[in-house]
Short mmCIF file of C-alpha atoms in Angstrom, two decimals:
data_model
loop_
_atom_site.label_atom_id
_atom_site.label_comp_id
_atom_site.label_asym_id
_atom_site.label_seq_id
_atom_site.Cartn_x
_atom_site.Cartn_y
_atom_site.Cartn_z
CA UNK L 84 159.09 192.32 134.48
CA UNK L 85 156.63 190.42 134.65
CA UNK L 86 156.85 187.02 135.92
CA UNK L 87 157.86 183.93 133.81
CA UNK L 88 158.73 180.37 133.68
CA UNK L 89 162.16 178.97 133.83
CA UNK L 90 162.30 176.24 131.12
CA UNK L 91 165.06 173.21 130.79
CA UNK L 92 167.02 173.21 128.41
CA UNK L 93 165.96 177.58 127.38
CA UNK L 94 166.97 180.94 128.15
CA UNK L 95 165.07 183.79 129.21
CA UNK L 96 165.69 186.70 127.44
CA UNK L 97 162.69 189.23 127.68
CA UNK L 98 159.29 189.60 128.85
CA UNK L 99 156.56 191.20 126.92
CA UNK L 100 153.30 192.07 128.15
CA UNK L 101 151.96 188.62 127.13
CA UNK L 102 154.82 186.41 125.82
CA UNK L 103 158.33 185.70 127.26
CA UNK L 104 160.56 184.73 124.75
CA UNK L 105 163.33 182.52 124.86
CA UNK L 106 167.23 180.76 123.28
CA UNK L 107 168.40 178.11 123.93
CA UNK L 108 170.48 177.33 126.55
CA UNK L 109 174.18 177.61 126.55
CA UNK L 110 174.93 180.21 123.97
CA UNK L 111 177.38 181.64 124.12
CA UNK L 112 176.64 185.75 125.72
CA UNK L 113 176.16 188.07 122.51
CA UNK L 114 176.06 185.06 119.46
CA UNK L 115 173.52 184.53 117.57
CA UNK L 116 170.80 181.92 118.24
CA UNK L 117 170.05 179.92 116.03
CA UNK L 118 166.05 179.83 117.04
CA UNK L 119 163.98 180.77 119.83
CA UNK L 120 161.24 179.72 122.37
CA UNK L 121 158.50 181.82 122.28
CA UNK L 122 155.03 181.29 125.24
CA UNK L 123 152.02 183.39 125.25
CA UNK L 124 151.53 183.94 129.29
CA UNK L 125 148.29 184.17 131.03
CA UNK L 126 148.28 188.09 131.44
CA UNK L 127 146.21 190.30 130.52
CA UNK L 128 147.13 194.50 129.47
CA UNK L 129 144.84 197.66 129.42
CA UNK L 130 145.30 201.04 129.51
CA UNK L 131 148.93 200.11 129.81
CA UNK L 132 149.33 198.05 132.57
CA UNK L 133 149.19 194.23 133.62
CA UNK L 134 147.16 193.66 135.61
CA UNK L 135 146.41 190.79 138.13
CA UNK L 136 145.07 187.60 138.04
CA UNK L 137 145.52 187.01 133.89
CA UNK L 138 142.60 184.59 131.79
CA UNK L 139 142.88 181.60 132.52
CA UNK L 140 144.22 179.40 129.42
CA UNK L 141 144.41 182.73 127.28
CA UNK L 142 148.10 181.73 126.25
CA UNK L 143 146.91 178.26 125.35
CA UNK L 144 144.07 179.81 123.20
CA UNK L 145 146.04 182.44 121.40
CA UNK L 146 148.42 179.81 120.06
CA UNK L 147 145.96 177.04 118.64
CA UNK L 148 144.44 180.81 117.09
CA UNK L 149 147.44 181.58 115.90
CA UNK L 150 148.49 178.48 114.66
CA UNK L 151 145.11 177.65 112.54
CA UNK L 152 146.12 180.83 110.61
CA UNK L 153 149.72 179.33 110.12
CA UNK L 154 148.08 176.50 108.33
CA UNK L 155 145.33 178.96 106.13
CA UNK L 156 148.48 180.94 105.07
CA UNK L 157 150.87 178.87 103.74
CA UNK L 158 151.31 181.35 100.37
CA UNK L 159 153.15 183.40 102.73
CA UNK L 160 156.66 182.15 105.05
CA UNK L 161 156.10 181.87 108.65
CA UNK L 162 157.67 181.34 111.95
CA UNK L 163 157.25 178.23 112.81
CA UNK L 164 159.41 175.23 113.35
CA UNK L 165 158.80 172.06 114.09
CA UNK L 166 158.19 171.51 118.20
CA UNK L 167 159.60 168.71 118.73
CA UNK L 168 159.78 166.38 121.69
CA UNK L 169 162.07 168.04 124.32
CA UNK L 170 159.76 171.23 124.67
CA UNK L 171 159.10 171.86 128.52
CA UNK L 172 156.34 170.01 129.42
CA UNK L 173 154.86 172.67 131.46
CA UNK L 174 154.44 175.25 128.49
CA UNK L 175 153.86 173.06 125.78
CA UNK L 176 150.17 173.83 124.74
CA UNK L 177 150.85 177.68 124.22
CA UNK L 178 154.39 177.99 122.63
CA UNK L 179 155.89 178.54 118.61
CA UNK L 180 159.16 177.16 118.33
CA UNK L 181 160.55 179.36 115.50
CA UNK L 182 162.61 180.75 113.49
CA UNK L 183 165.21 183.08 115.07
CA UNK L 184 164.27 186.37 112.35
CA UNK L 185 165.98 190.06 111.55
CA UNK L 186 162.75 192.24 112.67
CA UNK L 187 161.53 194.86 110.12
CA UNK L 188 161.06 197.86 113.26
CA UNK L 189 156.96 198.64 111.39
CA UNK L 190 153.67 197.01 112.99
CA UNK L 191 151.88 195.96 109.68
CA UNK L 192 148.30 197.83 110.72
CA UNK L 193 145.26 197.04 107.76
CA UNK L 194 141.75 198.45 108.83
CA UNK L 195 138.99 196.35 107.34
CA UNK L 196 136.23 198.59 109.08
CA UNK L 197 136.03 201.73 110.97
CA UNK L 198 136.02 202.17 114.54
CA UNK L 199 138.76 202.67 117.73
CA UNK L 200 141.15 205.74 117.24
CA UNK L 201 140.37 205.21 113.12
CA UNK L 202 137.19 206.14 114.17
CA UNK L 203 137.84 209.31 116.38
CA UNK L 204 140.48 210.65 113.71
CA UNK L 205 137.42 210.19 110.40
CA UNK L 206 135.33 212.27 113.43
CA UNK L 207 137.88 215.18 113.25
CA UNK L 208 139.34 215.06 109.58
CA UNK L 209 137.57 212.94 107.68
CA UNK L 210 140.12 210.54 107.58
CA UNK L 211 142.49 207.43 109.16
CA UNK L 212 146.23 207.81 109.62
CA UNK L 213 146.29 210.53 107.12
CA UNK L 214 144.41 208.87 103.93
CA UNK L 215 141.21 210.81 102.89
CA UNK L 216 137.89 209.22 103.25
CA UNK L 217 134.60 209.69 101.62
CA UNK L 218 131.97 211.94 103.40
CA UNK L 219 129.01 210.28 106.02
CA UNK L 220 130.50 207.14 107.11
CA UNK L 221 129.84 206.11 111.08
CA UNK L 222 131.12 204.37 113.44
CA UNK L 223 131.45 200.73 112.65
CA UNK L 224 131.10 201.01 109.20
CA UNK L 225 132.84 198.98 106.93
CA UNK L 226 135.43 201.27 104.40
CA UNK L 227 134.92 201.89 100.62
CA UNK L 228 138.54 199.79 100.22
CA UNK L 229 141.28 197.74 103.43
CA UNK L 230 143.04 200.59 104.26
CA UNK L 231 147.14 199.70 105.93
CA UNK L 232 147.90 201.85 108.13
CA UNK L 233 151.61 201.00 109.66
CA UNK L 234 153.40 201.70 112.74
CA UNK L 235 156.47 202.62 114.51
CA UNK L 236 157.51 200.05 116.78
CA UNK L 237 158.55 201.57 119.85
CA UNK L 238 160.73 200.73 122.40
CA UNK L 239 158.72 198.19 125.46
CA UNK L 240 156.54 200.10 127.44
CA UNK L 241 156.43 202.85 124.69
CA UNK L 242 153.60 204.31 122.55
CA UNK L 243 153.97 202.37 118.69
CA UNK L 244 153.49 205.92 116.47
CA UNK L 245 151.56 205.84 114.04
CA UNK L 246 153.18 206.32 110.39
CA UNK L 247 152.86 207.23 106.18
CA UNK L 248 153.65 204.65 103.65
CA UNK L 249 156.31 206.84 103.23
CA UNK L 250 157.72 207.36 105.95
CA UNK L 251 158.16 203.37 105.95
CA UNK L 252 160.25 203.52 103.07
CA UNK L 253 162.89 205.79 104.68
CA UNK L 254 162.63 203.26 106.90
CA UNK L 255 161.96 200.14 104.97
CA UNK L 256 163.15 201.21 101.18
CA UNK L 257 160.47 201.33 99.43
CA UNK L 258 160.72 197.17 98.03
CA UNK L 259 160.41 195.87 101.50
CA UNK L 260 157.66 198.72 101.79
CA UNK L 261 156.17 197.72 99.63
CA UNK L 262 155.93 194.33 99.78
CA UNK L 263 155.25 194.71 103.35
CA UNK L 264 152.16 197.02 102.51
CA UNK L 265 150.68 194.12 99.59
CA UNK L 266 151.52 190.57 101.93
CA UNK L 267 149.35 192.76 104.63
CA UNK L 268 146.47 193.49 103.12
CA UNK L 269 146.46 189.94 100.71
CA UNK L 270 146.36 187.93 103.94
CA UNK L 271 143.28 190.47 105.78
CA UNK L 272 141.47 189.68 102.15
CA UNK L 273 141.24 186.61 102.68
CA UNK L 274 142.02 185.74 106.58
CA UNK L 275 138.19 187.94 105.84
CA UNK L 276 136.50 186.12 103.53
CA UNK L 277 138.03 182.99 106.24
CA UNK L 278 136.27 183.73 108.69
CA UNK L 279 132.95 185.97 107.13
CA UNK L 280 132.55 181.85 106.19
CA UNK L 281 132.43 181.81 109.57
CA UNK L 282 130.21 184.21 110.59
CA UNK L 283 132.84 186.29 112.15
CA UNK L 284 134.19 189.59 110.74
CA UNK L 285 137.33 190.61 110.88
CA UNK L 286 137.94 194.23 111.55
CA UNK L 287 141.57 194.86 111.65
CA UNK L 288 144.32 193.19 112.49
CA UNK L 289 148.11 193.74 113.02
CA UNK L 290 150.87 191.70 111.26
CA UNK L 291 154.40 191.91 112.57
CA UNK L 292 157.09 191.15 109.98
CA UNK L 293 160.62 189.77 109.52
CA UNK L 294 163.31 189.16 107.39
CA UNK L 295 164.75 184.83 107.29
CA UNK L 296 168.79 185.16 108.25
CA UNK L 297 168.86 182.03 105.34
CA UNK L 298 167.29 182.46 102.59
CA UNK L 299 165.81 186.49 102.18
CA UNK L 300 162.52 186.07 102.34
CA UNK L 301 160.34 188.23 103.95
CA UNK L 302 158.66 185.74 107.26
CA UNK L 303 155.45 186.14 108.93
CA UNK L 304 156.76 186.08 112.90
CA UNK L 305 155.16 186.60 116.22
CA UNK L 306 150.80 185.54 116.62
CA UNK L 307 148.58 185.89 113.84
CA UNK L 308 145.29 187.05 113.90
CA UNK L 309 144.58 186.66 117.80
CA UNK L 310 141.86 187.96 119.56
CA UNK L 311 145.25 190.43 121.47
CA UNK L 312 146.23 191.44 117.55
CA UNK L 313 142.89 191.21 115.85
CA UNK L 314 139.01 193.21 116.79
CA UNK L 315 136.72 190.50 115.65
CA UNK L 316 133.18 190.84 115.64
CA UNK L 317 130.16 188.89 115.41
CA UNK L 318 128.12 189.34 112.03
CA UNK L 319 125.09 187.96 112.43
CA UNK L 320 124.86 190.92 115.18
CA UNK L 321 126.64 193.10 113.58
CA UNK L 322 123.65 192.68 111.08
CA UNK L 323 120.58 193.19 112.96
CA UNK L 324 121.71 195.78 115.67
CA UNK L 325 121.78 199.79 115.19
CA UNK L 326 123.68 200.46 118.61
CA UNK L 327 127.20 200.30 117.56
CA UNK L 328 128.50 199.28 121.38
CA UNK L 329 125.90 196.30 120.44
CA UNK L 330 126.57 195.62 117.10
CA UNK L 331 130.97 195.77 118.15
CA UNK L 332 130.95 193.63 120.42
CA UNK L 333 134.74 192.05 120.37
CA UNK L 334 135.99 188.71 120.73
CA UNK L 335 138.33 189.82 122.70
CA UNK L 336 139.05 191.35 126.51
CA UNK L 337 136.73 194.10 125.66
CA UNK L 338 134.89 193.31 128.58
CA UNK L 339 138.59 193.66 130.93
CA UNK L 340 138.17 196.87 128.98
CA UNK L 341 135.28 198.01 130.90
CA UNK L 342 134.90 196.85 134.28
CA UNK L 343 138.94 198.93 134.52
CA UNK L 344 137.52 201.29 132.80
CA UNK L 345 133.77 201.58 135.32
CA UNK L 346 135.93 200.65 138.44
CA UNK L 347 139.76 202.28 138.63
CA UNK L 348 140.47 205.88 138.18
CA UNK L 349 144.21 205.24 136.23
CA UNK L 350 146.35 206.04 139.77
CA UNK L 351 148.17 204.43 141.35
CA UNK L 352 148.06 199.96 140.87
CA UNK L 353 144.51 198.79 139.52
CA UNK L 354 142.88 196.86 141.44
CA UNK L 355 142.56 192.59 141.09
CA UNK L 356 140.51 191.28 138.54
CA UNK L 357 137.48 189.58 139.37
CA UNK L 358 137.24 186.24 138.56
CA UNK L 359 133.46 186.60 137.10
CA UNK L 360 135.58 188.89 135.09
CA UNK L 361 139.06 186.46 134.09
CA UNK L 362 135.80 184.10 133.27
CA UNK L 363 133.98 185.70 130.28
CA UNK L 364 136.56 187.04 129.37
CA UNK L 365 138.10 183.62 128.90
CA UNK L 366 134.50 182.47 127.13
CA UNK L 367 134.95 185.25 124.93
CA UNK L 368 138.66 184.40 123.80
CA UNK L 369 137.75 180.33 123.24
CA UNK L 370 134.50 180.95 121.57
CA UNK L 371 135.85 183.19 118.04
CA UNK L 372 138.68 180.10 118.27
CA UNK L 373 135.48 177.93 118.16
CA UNK L 374 133.66 179.71 115.42
CA UNK L 375 136.23 179.66 113.35
CA UNK L 376 137.69 176.71 113.66
CA UNK L 377 133.89 175.45 113.39
CA UNK L 378 135.01 172.47 117.46
#
């Protein structure tokens, strides 16, 4: 598993490709944690591998962007708790203190534009995740309406599975499935409008939700609308370019993916990332944050 920091007052219990999770120290084994600490690392992954070295300040940039969006999505409960003065200094800028939630096994994906795996499917079946679409759309085109395309969250190391809305009802019940869909679409619409005011297109994104065990409320968790969970494009470039690759240049780790694809045959251990690739990727993360915040 990926390296993580030892933090006074907290016990590490899980690491994903990017985030490390901690619970308060001293709890009995198996006892529910009243809160957790979510720490975003500088790790970066591509092609199912965590790469080395990481992207400078990535964890801090992702956390800052999540917090900025949480402030603007106050119509839906979120998992944030006050950070407190006792937060370990080494991770303070890239940590979120959060409520413990009963997480739904569904990743709530919303697509506003035809791209990525959706474009690949459309070329074969004129649909995205089984949802029929009009003929004649091109790679990167705006969809007639945003699509909700949920996925079943896989175990660590496995790929999430795209599912139908009907399958999501089977997993969580019609009331929760409908609420997750409607909340996701509403968040996407509001966030898209905010981004467009700043010259940025929100092409697609994914959300994670859980239920607050104290209130029963559906609550948004994890990161929200970051460069790792969302696809953002520059609106001016999108409007002026005709080449799909140029008009859809994203504010994320695409630079890393492109370099790795050109310098690794996907066998064995991936090569170390050059400094200029890491710095250019960090600059894209930082540019998005500055564009949205107006800094």
